[in-house]
PDB file of C-alpha atoms in Angstrom:
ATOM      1  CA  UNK A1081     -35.762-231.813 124.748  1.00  0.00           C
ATOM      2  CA  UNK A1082     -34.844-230.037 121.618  1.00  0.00           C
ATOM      3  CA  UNK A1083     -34.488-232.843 118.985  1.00  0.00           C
ATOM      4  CA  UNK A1084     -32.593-232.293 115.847  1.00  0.00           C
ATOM      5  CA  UNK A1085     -33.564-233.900 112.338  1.00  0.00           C
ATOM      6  CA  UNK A1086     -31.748-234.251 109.374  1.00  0.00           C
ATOM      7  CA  UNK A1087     -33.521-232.892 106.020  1.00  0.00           C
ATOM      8  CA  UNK A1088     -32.626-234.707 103.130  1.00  0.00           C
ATOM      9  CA  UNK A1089     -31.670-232.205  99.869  1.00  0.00           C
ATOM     10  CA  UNK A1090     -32.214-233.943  96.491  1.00  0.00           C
ATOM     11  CA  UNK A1091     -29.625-232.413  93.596  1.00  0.00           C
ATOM     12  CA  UNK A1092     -29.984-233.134  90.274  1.00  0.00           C
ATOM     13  CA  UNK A1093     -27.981-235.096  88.024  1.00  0.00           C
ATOM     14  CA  UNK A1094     -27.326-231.705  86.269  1.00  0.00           C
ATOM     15  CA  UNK A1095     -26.558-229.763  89.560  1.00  0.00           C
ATOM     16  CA  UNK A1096     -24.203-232.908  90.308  1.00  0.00           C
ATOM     17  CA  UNK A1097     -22.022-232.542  86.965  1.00  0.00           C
ATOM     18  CA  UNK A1098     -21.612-228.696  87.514  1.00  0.00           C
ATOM     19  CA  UNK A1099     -20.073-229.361  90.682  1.00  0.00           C
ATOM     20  CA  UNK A1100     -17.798-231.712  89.665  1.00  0.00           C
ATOM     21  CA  UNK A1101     -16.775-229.758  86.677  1.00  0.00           C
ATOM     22  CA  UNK A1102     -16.109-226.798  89.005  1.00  0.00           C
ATOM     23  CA  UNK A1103     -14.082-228.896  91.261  1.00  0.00           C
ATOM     24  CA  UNK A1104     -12.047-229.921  88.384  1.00  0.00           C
ATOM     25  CA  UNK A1105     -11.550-226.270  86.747  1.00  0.00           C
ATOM     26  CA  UNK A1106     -10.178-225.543  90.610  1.00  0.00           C
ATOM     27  CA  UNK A1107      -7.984-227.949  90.797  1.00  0.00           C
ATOM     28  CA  UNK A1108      -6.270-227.606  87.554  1.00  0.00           C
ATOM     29  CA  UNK A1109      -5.642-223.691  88.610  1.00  0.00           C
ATOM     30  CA  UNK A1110      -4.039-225.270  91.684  1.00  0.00           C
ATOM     31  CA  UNK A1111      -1.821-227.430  89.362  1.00  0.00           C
ATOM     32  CA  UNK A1112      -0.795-224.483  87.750  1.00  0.00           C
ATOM     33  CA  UNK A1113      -0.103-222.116  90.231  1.00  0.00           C
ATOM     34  CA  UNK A1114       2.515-224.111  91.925  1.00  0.00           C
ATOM     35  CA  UNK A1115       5.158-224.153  88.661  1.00  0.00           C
ATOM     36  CA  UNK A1116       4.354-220.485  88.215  1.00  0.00           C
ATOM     37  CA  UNK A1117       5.467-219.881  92.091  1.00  0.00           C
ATOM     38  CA  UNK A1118       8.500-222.019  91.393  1.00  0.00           C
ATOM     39  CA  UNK A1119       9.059-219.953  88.591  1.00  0.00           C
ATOM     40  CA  UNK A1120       9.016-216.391  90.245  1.00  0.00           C
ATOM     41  CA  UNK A1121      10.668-218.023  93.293  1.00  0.00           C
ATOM     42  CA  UNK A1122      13.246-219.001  91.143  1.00  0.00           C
ATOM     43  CA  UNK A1123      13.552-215.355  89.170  1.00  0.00           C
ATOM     44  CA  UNK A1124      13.559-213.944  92.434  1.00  0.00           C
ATOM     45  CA  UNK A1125      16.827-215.669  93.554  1.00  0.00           C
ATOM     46  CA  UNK A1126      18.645-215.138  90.255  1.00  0.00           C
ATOM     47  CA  UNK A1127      17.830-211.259  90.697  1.00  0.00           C
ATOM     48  CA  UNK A1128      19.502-211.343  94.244  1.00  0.00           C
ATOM     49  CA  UNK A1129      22.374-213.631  92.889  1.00  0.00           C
ATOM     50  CA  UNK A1130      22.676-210.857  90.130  1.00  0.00           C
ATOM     51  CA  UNK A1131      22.375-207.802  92.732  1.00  0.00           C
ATOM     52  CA  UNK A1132      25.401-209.893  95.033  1.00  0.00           C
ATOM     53  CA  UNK A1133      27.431-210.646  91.931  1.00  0.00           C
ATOM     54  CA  UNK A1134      27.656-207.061  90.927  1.00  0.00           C
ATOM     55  CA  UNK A1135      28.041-205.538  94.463  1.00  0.00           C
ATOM     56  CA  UNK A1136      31.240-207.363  94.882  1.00  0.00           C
ATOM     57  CA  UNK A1137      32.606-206.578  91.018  1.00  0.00           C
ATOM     58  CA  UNK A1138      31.812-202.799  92.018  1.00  0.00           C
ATOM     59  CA  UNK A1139      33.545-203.085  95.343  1.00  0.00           C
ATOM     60  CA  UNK A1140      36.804-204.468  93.582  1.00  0.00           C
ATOM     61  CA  UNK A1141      37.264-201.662  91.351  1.00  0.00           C
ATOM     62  CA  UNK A1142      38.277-198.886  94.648  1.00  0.00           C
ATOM     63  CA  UNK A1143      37.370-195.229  95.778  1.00  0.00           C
ATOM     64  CA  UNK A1144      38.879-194.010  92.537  1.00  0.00           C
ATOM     65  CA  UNK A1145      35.371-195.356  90.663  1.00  0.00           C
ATOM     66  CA  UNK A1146      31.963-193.347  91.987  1.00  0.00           C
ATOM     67  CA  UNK A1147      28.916-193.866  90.536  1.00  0.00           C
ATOM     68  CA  UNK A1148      26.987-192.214  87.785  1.00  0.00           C
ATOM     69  CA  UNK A1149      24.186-190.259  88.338  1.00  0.00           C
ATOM     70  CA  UNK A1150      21.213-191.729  87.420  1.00  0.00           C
ATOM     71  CA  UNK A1151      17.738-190.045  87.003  1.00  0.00           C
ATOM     72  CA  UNK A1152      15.778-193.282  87.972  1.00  0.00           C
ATOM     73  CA  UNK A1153      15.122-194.315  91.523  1.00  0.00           C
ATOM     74  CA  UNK A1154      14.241-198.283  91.018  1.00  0.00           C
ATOM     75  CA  UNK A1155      16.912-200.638  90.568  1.00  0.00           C
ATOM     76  CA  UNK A1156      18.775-200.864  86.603  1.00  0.00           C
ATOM     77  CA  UNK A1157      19.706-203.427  84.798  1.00  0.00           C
ATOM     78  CA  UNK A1158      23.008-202.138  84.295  1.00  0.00           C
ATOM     79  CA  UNK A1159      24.934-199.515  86.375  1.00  0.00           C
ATOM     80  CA  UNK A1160      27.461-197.044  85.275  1.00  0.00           C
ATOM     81  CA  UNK A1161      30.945-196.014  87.345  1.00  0.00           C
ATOM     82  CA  UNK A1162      33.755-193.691  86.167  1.00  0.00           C
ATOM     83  CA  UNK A1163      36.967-192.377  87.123  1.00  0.00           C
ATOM     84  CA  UNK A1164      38.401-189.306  85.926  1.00  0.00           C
ATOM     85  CA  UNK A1165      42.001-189.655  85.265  1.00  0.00           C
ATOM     86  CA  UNK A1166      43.541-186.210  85.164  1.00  0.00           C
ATOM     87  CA  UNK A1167      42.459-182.311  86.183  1.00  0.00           C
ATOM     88  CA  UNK A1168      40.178-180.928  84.006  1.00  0.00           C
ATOM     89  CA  UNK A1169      41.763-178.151  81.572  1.00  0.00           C
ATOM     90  CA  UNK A1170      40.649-176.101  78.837  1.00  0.00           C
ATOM     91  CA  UNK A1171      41.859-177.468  75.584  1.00  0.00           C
ATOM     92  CA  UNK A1172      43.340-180.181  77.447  1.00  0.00           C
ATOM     93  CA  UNK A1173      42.249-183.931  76.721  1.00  0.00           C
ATOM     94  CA  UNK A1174      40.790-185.471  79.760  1.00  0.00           C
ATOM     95  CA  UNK A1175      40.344-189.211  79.789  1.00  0.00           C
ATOM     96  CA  UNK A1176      37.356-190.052  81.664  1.00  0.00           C
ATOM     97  CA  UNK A1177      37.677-193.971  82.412  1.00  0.00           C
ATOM     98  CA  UNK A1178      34.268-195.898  82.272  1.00  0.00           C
ATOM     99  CA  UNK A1179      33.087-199.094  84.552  1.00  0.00           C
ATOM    100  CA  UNK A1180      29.640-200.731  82.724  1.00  0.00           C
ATOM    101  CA  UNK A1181      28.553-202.970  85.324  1.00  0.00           C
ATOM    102  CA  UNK A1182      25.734-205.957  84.540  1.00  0.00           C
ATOM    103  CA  UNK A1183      23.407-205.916  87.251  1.00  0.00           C
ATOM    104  CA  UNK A1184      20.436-208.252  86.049  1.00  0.00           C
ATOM    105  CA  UNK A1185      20.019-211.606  85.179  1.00  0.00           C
ATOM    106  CA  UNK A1186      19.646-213.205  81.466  1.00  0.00           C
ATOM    107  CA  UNK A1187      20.565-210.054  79.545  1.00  0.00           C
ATOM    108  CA  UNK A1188      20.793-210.253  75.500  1.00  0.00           C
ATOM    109  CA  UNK A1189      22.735-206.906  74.911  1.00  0.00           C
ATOM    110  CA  UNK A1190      24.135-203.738  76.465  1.00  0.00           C
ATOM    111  CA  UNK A1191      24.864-200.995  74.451  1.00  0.00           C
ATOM    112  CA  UNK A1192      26.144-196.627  75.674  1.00  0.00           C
ATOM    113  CA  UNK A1193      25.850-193.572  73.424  1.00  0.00           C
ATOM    114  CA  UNK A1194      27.305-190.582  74.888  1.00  0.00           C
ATOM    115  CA  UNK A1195      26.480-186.929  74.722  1.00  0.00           C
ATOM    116  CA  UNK A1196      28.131-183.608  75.341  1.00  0.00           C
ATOM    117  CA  UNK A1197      27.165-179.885  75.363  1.00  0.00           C
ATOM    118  CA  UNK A1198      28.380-177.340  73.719  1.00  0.00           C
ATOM    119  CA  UNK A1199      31.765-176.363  75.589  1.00  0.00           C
ATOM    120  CA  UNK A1200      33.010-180.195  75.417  1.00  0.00           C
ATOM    121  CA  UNK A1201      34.303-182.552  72.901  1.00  0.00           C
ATOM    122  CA  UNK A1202      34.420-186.291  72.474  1.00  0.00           C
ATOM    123  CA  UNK A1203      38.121-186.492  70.805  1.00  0.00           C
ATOM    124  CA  UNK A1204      38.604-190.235  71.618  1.00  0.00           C
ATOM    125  CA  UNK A1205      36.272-193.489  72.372  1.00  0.00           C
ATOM    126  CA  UNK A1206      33.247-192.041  71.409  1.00  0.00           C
ATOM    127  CA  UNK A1207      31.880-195.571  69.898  1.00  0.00           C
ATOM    128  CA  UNK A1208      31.267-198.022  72.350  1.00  0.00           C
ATOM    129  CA  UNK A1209      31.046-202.083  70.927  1.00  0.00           C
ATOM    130  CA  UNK A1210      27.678-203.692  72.331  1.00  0.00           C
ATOM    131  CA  UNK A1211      28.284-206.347  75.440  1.00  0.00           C
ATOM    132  CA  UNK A1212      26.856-209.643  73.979  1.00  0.00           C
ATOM    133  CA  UNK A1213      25.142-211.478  76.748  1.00  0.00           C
ATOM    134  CA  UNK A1214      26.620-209.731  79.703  1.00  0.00           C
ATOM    135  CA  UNK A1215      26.976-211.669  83.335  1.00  0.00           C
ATOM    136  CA  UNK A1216      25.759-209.935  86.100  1.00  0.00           C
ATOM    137  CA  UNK A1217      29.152-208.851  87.737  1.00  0.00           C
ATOM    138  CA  UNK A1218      31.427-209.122  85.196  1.00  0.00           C
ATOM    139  CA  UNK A1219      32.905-205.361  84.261  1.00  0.00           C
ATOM    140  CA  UNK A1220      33.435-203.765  81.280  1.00  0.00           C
ATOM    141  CA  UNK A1221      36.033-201.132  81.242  1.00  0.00           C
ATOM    142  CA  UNK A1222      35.656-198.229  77.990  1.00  0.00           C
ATOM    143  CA  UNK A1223      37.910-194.816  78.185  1.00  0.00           C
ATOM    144  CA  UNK A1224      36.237-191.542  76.793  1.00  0.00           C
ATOM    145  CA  UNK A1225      38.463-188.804  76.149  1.00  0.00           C
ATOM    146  CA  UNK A1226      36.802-185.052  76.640  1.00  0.00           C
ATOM    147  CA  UNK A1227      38.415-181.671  75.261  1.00  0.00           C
ATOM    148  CA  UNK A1228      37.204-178.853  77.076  1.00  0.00           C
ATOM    149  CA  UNK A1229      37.186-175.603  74.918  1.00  0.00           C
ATOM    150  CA  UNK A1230      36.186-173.794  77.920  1.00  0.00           C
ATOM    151  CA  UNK A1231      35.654-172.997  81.822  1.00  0.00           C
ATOM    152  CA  UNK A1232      32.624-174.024  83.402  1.00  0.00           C
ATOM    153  CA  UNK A1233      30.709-176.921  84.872  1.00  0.00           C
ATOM    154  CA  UNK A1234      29.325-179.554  82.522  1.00  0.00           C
ATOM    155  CA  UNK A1235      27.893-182.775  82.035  1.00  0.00           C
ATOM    156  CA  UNK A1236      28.541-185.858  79.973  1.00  0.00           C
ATOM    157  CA  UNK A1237      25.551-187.916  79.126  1.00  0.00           C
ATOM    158  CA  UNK A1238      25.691-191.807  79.113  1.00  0.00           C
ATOM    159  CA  UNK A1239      22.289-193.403  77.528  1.00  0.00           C
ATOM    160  CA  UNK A1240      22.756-197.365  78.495  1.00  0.00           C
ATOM    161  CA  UNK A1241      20.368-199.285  76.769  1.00  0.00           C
ATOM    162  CA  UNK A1242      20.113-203.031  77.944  1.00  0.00           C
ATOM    163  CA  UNK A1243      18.348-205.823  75.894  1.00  0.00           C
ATOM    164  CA  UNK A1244      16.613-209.128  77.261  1.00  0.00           C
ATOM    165  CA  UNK A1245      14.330-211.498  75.932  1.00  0.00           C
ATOM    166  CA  UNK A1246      11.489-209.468  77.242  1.00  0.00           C
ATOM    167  CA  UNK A1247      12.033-205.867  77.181  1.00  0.00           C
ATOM    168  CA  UNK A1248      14.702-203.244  76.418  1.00  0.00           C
ATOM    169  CA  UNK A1249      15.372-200.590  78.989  1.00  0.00           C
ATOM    170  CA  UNK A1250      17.374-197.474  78.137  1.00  0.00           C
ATOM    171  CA  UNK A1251      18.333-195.625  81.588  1.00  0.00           C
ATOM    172  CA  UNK A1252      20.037-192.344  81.546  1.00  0.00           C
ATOM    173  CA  UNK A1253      23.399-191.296  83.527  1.00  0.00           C
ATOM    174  CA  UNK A1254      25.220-188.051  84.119  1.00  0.00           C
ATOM    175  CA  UNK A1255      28.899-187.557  84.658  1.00  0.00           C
ATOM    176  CA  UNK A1256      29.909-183.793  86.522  1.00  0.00           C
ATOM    177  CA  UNK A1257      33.072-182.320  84.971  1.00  0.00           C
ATOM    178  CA  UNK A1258      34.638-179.409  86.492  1.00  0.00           C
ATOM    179  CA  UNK A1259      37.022-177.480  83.779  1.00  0.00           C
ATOM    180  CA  UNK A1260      39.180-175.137  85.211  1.00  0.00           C
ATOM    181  CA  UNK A1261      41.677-172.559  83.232  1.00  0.00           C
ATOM    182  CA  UNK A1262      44.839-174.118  82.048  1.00  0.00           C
ATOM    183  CA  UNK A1263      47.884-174.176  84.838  1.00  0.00           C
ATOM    184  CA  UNK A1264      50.543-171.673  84.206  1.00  0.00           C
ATOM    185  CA  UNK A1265      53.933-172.915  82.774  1.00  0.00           C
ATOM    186  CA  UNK A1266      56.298-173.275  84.979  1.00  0.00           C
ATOM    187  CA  UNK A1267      58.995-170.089  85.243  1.00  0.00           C
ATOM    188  CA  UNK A1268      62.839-170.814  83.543  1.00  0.00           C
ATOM    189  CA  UNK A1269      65.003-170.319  85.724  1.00  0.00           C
ATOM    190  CA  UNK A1270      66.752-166.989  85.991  1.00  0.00           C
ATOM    191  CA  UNK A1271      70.050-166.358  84.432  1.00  0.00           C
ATOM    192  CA  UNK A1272      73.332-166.713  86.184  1.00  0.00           C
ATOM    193  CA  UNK A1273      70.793-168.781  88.838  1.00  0.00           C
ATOM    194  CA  UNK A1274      72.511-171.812  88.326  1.00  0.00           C
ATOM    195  CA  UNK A1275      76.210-172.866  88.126  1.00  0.00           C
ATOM    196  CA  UNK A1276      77.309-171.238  90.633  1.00  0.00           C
ATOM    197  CA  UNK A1277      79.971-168.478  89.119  1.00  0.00           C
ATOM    198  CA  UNK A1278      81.740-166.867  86.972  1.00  0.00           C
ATOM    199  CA  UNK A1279      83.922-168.674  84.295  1.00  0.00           C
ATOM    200  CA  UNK A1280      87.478-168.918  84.706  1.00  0.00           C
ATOM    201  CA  UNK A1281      87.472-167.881  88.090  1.00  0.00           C
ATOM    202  CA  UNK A1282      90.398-168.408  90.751  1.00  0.00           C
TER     203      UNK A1282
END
């Protein structure tokens, strides 16, 4: 019959303290990894609350508003929407109306600088106030007015630049405009058109 013996193993008093020092060290990295889930768990949420917030706020503003192109592909702290009001003409002003929409939790500032190229001018609302403390959802409205000095496709740049506690972000958008030659005036009328005939008649 196979028999089966126990063999004591003598540790040290040293060998003894290192274990229970290692036990400790493990579970006070336990103790500290729970808040830090809670934590992220809890960042986590207020990102999706954000992300619902401004989904709604852009879905209230109509088909009028499309969005701005942007050149990066992850999500940004702030997104940009515009409207343009009238048909781009040469040496017309065009009022391009702009929707700056908070998209991330606890920001400290957002701020817009805008660039044209040569072929466009700003002529009105070229200086845009900084949003102090923006909530995710809640819409700023800003109207740029553009005077095309000639044909051709352009684009206006928007630089956003959004502030929080931990890092500033500047993400770059791109608005198409289409100027097209100015419309002809409408012809006068020709004479003797109107009224009918002649004066003094029977």
């Amino acid at each position: 019959m196979l028999r089966t013996e126990c063999i004591p193993v003598k540790v040290s008093m040293r060998t003894s303290v290192s274990l229970l020092a290692i036990c400790g060290l493990l579970g006070a990295c336990g103790d500290r990894a729970a808040p830090d889930e809670d934590a992220a768990r809890a960042a986590e949420q207020a990102r999706q609350q954000a992300l619902v917030a401004a989904a709604g706020a852009e879905a209230e503003l109509g088909a009028n508003f499309i969005n701005a192109v942007s050149a990066g592909k992850s999500t940004a702290p702030v997104n940009v929407k515009f409207d343009i009001r009238s048909r781009p003409e040469v040496g017309q002003p065009v009022e391009v109306e702009l929707a700056v929409v908070p998209v991330a939790p606890d920001l400290e500032r957002i701020g817009l600088t805008f660039q044209t190229p040569d072929g466009l001018s700003i002529s009105g609302g070229g200086s845009f106030g900084d949003l102090q403390r923006p909530l995710p959802g809640k819409i700023a409205k800003h109207v740029l007015t553009i005077t095309p000095g000639r044909e051709g496709a352009y684009t206006i740049t928007v630089v956003a630049l959004a502030d929080s506690k931990d890092s500033s972000l500047a993400r770059v958008f791109a608005i198409p405009l289409l100027v097209g030659p100015p419309l002809p005036a409408a012809a006068a009328p020709a004479a003797g058109s109107a009224g009918g005939g002649s004066p003094g008649g029977a």
